[in-house]
Amino acid sequence: MSAVTAPQADRAAPARTASDDLDVVPLRHWGRWVAALLVGLVAASFLLSLARNPNLDWTTVGTYLTKDFVIRGVGITLLLTALAMVIGTVGGVLVAVMRLSANPVLSWSAWLFVWFFRGTPLLVQIIFWGFLAALYERIQIGVPFTGWHLVDLDTNAVVTPIVAAVLALGLNEMAYAAEIVRGGILSVEDGQDDAATALGLTRAQTMRTIVLPQAMRVIVPPMGNETITMLKSTALVSVIGGRDLLTAVQSVYAQNFKVIPLLVVAAMWYLALTSVLSLGQYFLERRFGRGRRGSAGPGVISRWFKVSAAEGVAR
Amino acid sequence: MSAQVMEQATTGPLVRARGVRKSYGGTEVLKGIDLDVHPGDVTCILGPSGSGKSTFLRCINHLESIDGGWIEANGELVGYRRKDARIHELRPREAARQREDIGMVFQRFNLFPHLTVLQNVCHAPVLVRKESRAAARAHARELLERVGLGDKEDRYPAQLSGGQQQRVAIARALAMRPPLMLFDEPTSALDPELVGEVLDAMKSLARDGMTMIVVTHEMGFAREVATSVVFMDDGTVVETGSAAQVIGAPQHERTRAFLSKVL
């Protein structure tokens, strides 16, 4: 090792002359320019064909965009989305906890539920609920096997198209939400449970204040996607006359045959609503990402909306 | 708390374990453990990995159930209720109440990552002990000051070093004012240069008279602080005595073999 000596002390830093100052020319990406030009041309000609197409009829789109029946349809669509997501999320947590239960009967019932509702098409489920009266003519709630009823109702009177739509969308969502919540709960380290338990927290307190808030970080992004998917899926209830946005425009273009402009009206509303939901999802993800690396500073959008870092990070 | 300790001092050991057995599947990991820990004792449990020392520690606050024998802490049977010749497992809520008085510090810290340092320390006192938020905060600040982290109360655990996280974990356990503290290899997950700060916090706790049971590989700590040292191997207690006896002049071949590897 003695052969390796320290660098010579008399080696000075290298001298630099004027001719060493060279300009750097970055590589020109000609292919990118050509590709951009081609795509731009295709896009421009497509947009032009739309703008000049008399069948699209922008004036009709403009007049129908804020008509009462359209707004009412938007309202029903939002109501269906909200109710289905509430039923789906609350029920999903319940099914997920059942699925994780040590009780095999609970665990298997939860599995069976998820298997059935994820394994059949949503459209089939919607039609099924719409025709529930063909299966059960009356809805009776009472003590089983005794013939005594607390409630005895005509199915068609109770399960209106809207109720059928909410049930179909909500129960279907429950199955998906259950799997998302279960994955979230399982993603929380066992040590968290140990620490909370050792501090004397009960199981319910541990679940509510330690496990679920951490699971949220894993649960919120896919549930945001579920909400956006749900908003679009509500259009399916038009097959049972759910009075949602699509049903509303359909019933009008069935009379005046302005199919395309009215579908454009619906599409514009759906697009606007999903955009708003995407923005909401962004803020929710930031809220539940607290305490994780890379979540300390405010993001581009919250700076845009002047949400202060303190508000975003502290509770 | 001190009144409780005084009372215990007159009534005997704070922790008593007799014939504790525990199996996982078909393997018996605890084969009859006997142990007494008196108020103010610092008991260090040494032993090779897989000797059952961490499992035994987790039985003391009933994080693990036991299959035979019994453990008493703070004057109560832990996790069970005696009825004639049998003991019946307690309901989770009753076991949770017992754990309030047994602090525990884990190898991997297990701080709650979604809560700030201050919230971590205040969480259980407010939620479980129903302390007022202001009182819990004041006590938490006092404890954080004591472990040298008074300036970190608004940080999240991920923003702290391992040593700082473990000191927060100690403060979090102390916030419940437990008369007994369990430490499960508190320095094993730390980088070497961070071990000292955690051991210092534990030493200061020991000096203040806290009753501690420490599963550890830190021989220096055991020598300096332990009032008694327990050597465990293969699910049994091989040797018990003062640090000078067990580490300085081990009587059993297995103890000697283990010490020759770690010293």
Tab-separated table of C-alpha atoms in Angstrom, chain B residues 22-168:
chain	number	residue	atom	x	y	z
B	22	LYS	CA	-46.793	-20.166	24.098
B	23	SER	CA	-46.880	-22.105	20.837
B	24	TYR	CA	-47.157	-21.074	17.189
B	25	GLY	CA	-48.662	-23.928	15.240
B	26	GLY	CA	-46.835	-26.936	16.601
B	27	THR	CA	-43.704	-25.109	17.753
B	28	GLU	CA	-43.410	-24.135	21.382
B	29	VAL	CA	-41.621	-20.766	21.513
B	30	LEU	CA	-42.029	-20.181	25.274
B	31	LYS	CA	-41.519	-23.256	27.438
B	32	GLY	CA	-42.387	-22.033	30.912
B	33	ILE	CA	-41.000	-18.582	31.719
B	34	ASP	CA	-40.737	-17.380	35.335
B	35	LEU	CA	-39.823	-13.775	36.045
B	36	ASP	CA	-40.197	-11.168	38.800
B	37	VAL	CA	-39.704	-7.480	38.164
B	38	HIS	CA	-39.791	-5.176	41.162
B	39	PRO	CA	-40.717	-1.503	41.090
B	40	GLY	CA	-37.752	0.560	39.897
B	41	ASP	CA	-36.051	-2.453	38.329
B	42	VAL	CA	-34.470	-2.280	34.907
B	43	THR	CA	-34.583	-5.839	33.656
B	44	CYS	CA	-32.660	-6.558	30.482
B	45	ILE	CA	-33.567	-9.682	28.555
B	46	LEU	CA	-30.725	-10.977	26.406
B	47	GLY	CA	-30.624	-13.935	24.075
B	48	PRO	CA	-30.111	-15.090	20.514
B	49	SER	CA	-32.778	-14.307	17.903
B	50	GLY	CA	-35.576	-16.838	18.055
B	51	SER	CA	-35.068	-17.397	21.764
B	52	GLY	CA	-38.610	-16.096	22.449
B	53	LYS	CA	-37.603	-12.915	24.264
B	54	SER	CA	-39.676	-10.556	22.076
B	55	THR	CA	-42.642	-12.934	22.163
B	56	PHE	CA	-42.455	-12.996	25.964
B	57	LEU	CA	-42.349	-9.192	26.077
B	58	ARG	CA	-45.463	-9.042	23.861
B	59	CYS	CA	-47.227	-11.415	26.267
B	60	ILE	CA	-46.688	-8.990	29.160
B	61	ASN	CA	-49.215	-6.529	27.671
B	62	HIS	CA	-51.250	-9.280	26.002
B	63	LEU	CA	-50.341	-8.321	22.439
B	64	GLU	CA	-49.882	-12.097	22.250
B	65	SER	CA	-52.118	-14.599	24.001
B	66	ILE	CA	-50.515	-17.329	26.109
B	67	ASP	CA	-51.210	-21.049	26.190
B	68	GLY	CA	-50.250	-21.782	29.786
B	69	GLY	CA	-49.092	-20.211	33.049
B	70	TRP	CA	-49.930	-16.631	33.976
B	71	ILE	CA	-48.570	-13.080	33.955
B	72	GLU	CA	-49.427	-10.411	36.481
B	73	ALA	CA	-48.607	-6.730	35.991
B	74	ASN	CA	-49.580	-3.718	38.092
B	75	GLY	CA	-51.304	-6.098	40.493
B	76	GLU	CA	-53.649	-7.633	37.904
B	77	LEU	CA	-53.623	-10.805	35.850
B	78	VAL	CA	-52.839	-9.584	32.309
B	79	GLY	CA	-55.296	-10.517	29.557
B	80	TYR	CA	-57.104	-13.096	31.651
B	81	ARG	CA	-59.470	-13.531	34.569
B	82	ARG	CA	-59.021	-16.312	37.065
B	83	LYS	CA	-61.972	-18.583	37.743
B	84	ASP	CA	-61.262	-21.623	39.899
B	85	ALA	CA	-58.397	-23.597	38.359
B	86	ARG	CA	-58.683	-21.948	34.953
B	87	ILE	CA	-58.024	-18.532	33.510
B	88	HIS	CA	-60.398	-17.080	30.920
B	89	GLU	CA	-59.316	-14.593	28.266
B	90	LEU	CA	-60.587	-11.049	28.827
B	91	ARG	CA	-62.739	-9.152	26.318
B	92	PRO	CA	-60.671	-6.864	24.044
B	93	ARG	CA	-62.019	-3.781	25.816
B	94	GLU	CA	-60.855	-5.051	29.225
B	95	ALA	CA	-57.429	-5.978	27.884
B	96	ALA	CA	-57.203	-2.505	26.312
B	97	ARG	CA	-57.806	-0.911	29.718
B	98	GLN	CA	-54.936	-2.929	31.218
B	99	ARG	CA	-52.572	-1.854	28.427
B	100	GLU	CA	-53.120	1.803	29.326
B	101	ASP	CA	-50.763	1.222	32.258
B	102	ILE	CA	-48.064	-0.651	30.328
B	103	GLY	CA	-46.006	1.494	27.959
B	104	MET	CA	-44.334	-0.164	24.998
B	105	VAL	CA	-41.598	0.896	22.580
B	106	PHE	CA	-41.060	-1.087	19.390
B	107	GLN	CA	-38.058	-1.995	17.294
B	108	ARG	CA	-39.485	-0.240	14.248
B	109	PHE	CA	-40.824	2.806	16.202
B	110	ASN	CA	-44.341	2.419	14.741
B	111	LEU	CA	-45.128	6.118	15.019
B	112	PHE	CA	-48.408	7.089	13.393
B	113	PRO	CA	-47.243	8.583	10.079
B	114	HIS	CA	-50.420	10.606	9.445
B	115	LEU	CA	-50.090	12.514	12.725
B	116	THR	CA	-47.542	15.150	13.710
B	117	VAL	CA	-45.080	14.468	16.521
B	118	LEU	CA	-47.275	16.331	19.021
B	119	GLN	CA	-50.417	14.553	17.803
B	120	ASN	CA	-48.639	11.202	18.108
B	121	VAL	CA	-47.889	11.887	21.763
B	122	CYS	CA	-51.322	13.376	22.602
B	123	HIS	CA	-53.424	10.833	20.720
B	124	ALA	CA	-53.890	8.141	23.374
B	125	PRO	CA	-54.135	10.453	26.419
B	126	VAL	CA	-56.983	12.365	24.745
B	127	LEU	CA	-58.729	9.396	23.146
B	128	VAL	CA	-58.242	6.780	25.857
B	129	ARG	CA	-57.598	8.668	29.102
B	130	LYS	CA	-60.051	11.433	28.141
B	131	GLU	CA	-57.531	14.099	29.131
B	132	SER	CA	-58.363	17.588	27.941
B	133	ARG	CA	-56.589	18.537	24.732
B	134	ALA	CA	-54.771	21.392	26.471
B	135	ALA	CA	-53.557	19.237	29.359
B	136	ALA	CA	-52.429	16.482	27.008
B	137	ARG	CA	-50.546	19.012	24.868
B	138	ALA	CA	-48.799	20.543	27.849
B	139	HIS	CA	-47.733	17.137	29.119
B	140	ALA	CA	-46.642	16.074	25.613
B	141	ARG	CA	-44.494	19.204	25.209
B	142	GLU	CA	-42.886	18.483	28.582
B	143	LEU	CA	-42.083	14.908	27.507
B	144	LEU	CA	-40.783	15.955	24.088
B	145	GLU	CA	-38.576	18.516	25.799
B	146	ARG	CA	-37.302	15.762	28.036
B	147	VAL	CA	-36.274	13.509	25.127
B	148	GLY	CA	-34.678	16.536	23.458
B	149	LEU	CA	-37.260	17.069	20.704
B	150	GLY	CA	-39.065	20.152	21.962
B	151	ASP	CA	-38.488	21.893	18.614
B	152	LYS	CA	-39.915	19.081	16.474
B	153	GLU	CA	-43.545	18.962	17.598
B	154	ASP	CA	-45.002	20.028	14.238
B	155	ARG	CA	-42.952	17.620	12.145
B	156	TYR	CA	-44.309	14.415	10.696
B	157	PRO	CA	-42.489	11.183	11.604
B	158	ALA	CA	-41.167	10.784	8.034
B	159	GLN	CA	-39.289	14.067	8.480
B	160	LEU	CA	-37.308	12.751	11.468
B	161	SER	CA	-34.258	10.490	11.741
B	162	GLY	CA	-34.666	7.013	13.191
B	163	GLY	CA	-33.211	8.071	16.524
B	164	GLN	CA	-35.571	11.030	16.749
B	165	GLN	CA	-38.536	8.840	15.825
B	166	GLN	CA	-37.665	6.353	18.554
B	167	ARG	CA	-37.387	9.153	21.124
B	168	VAL	CA	-40.854	10.380	20.065
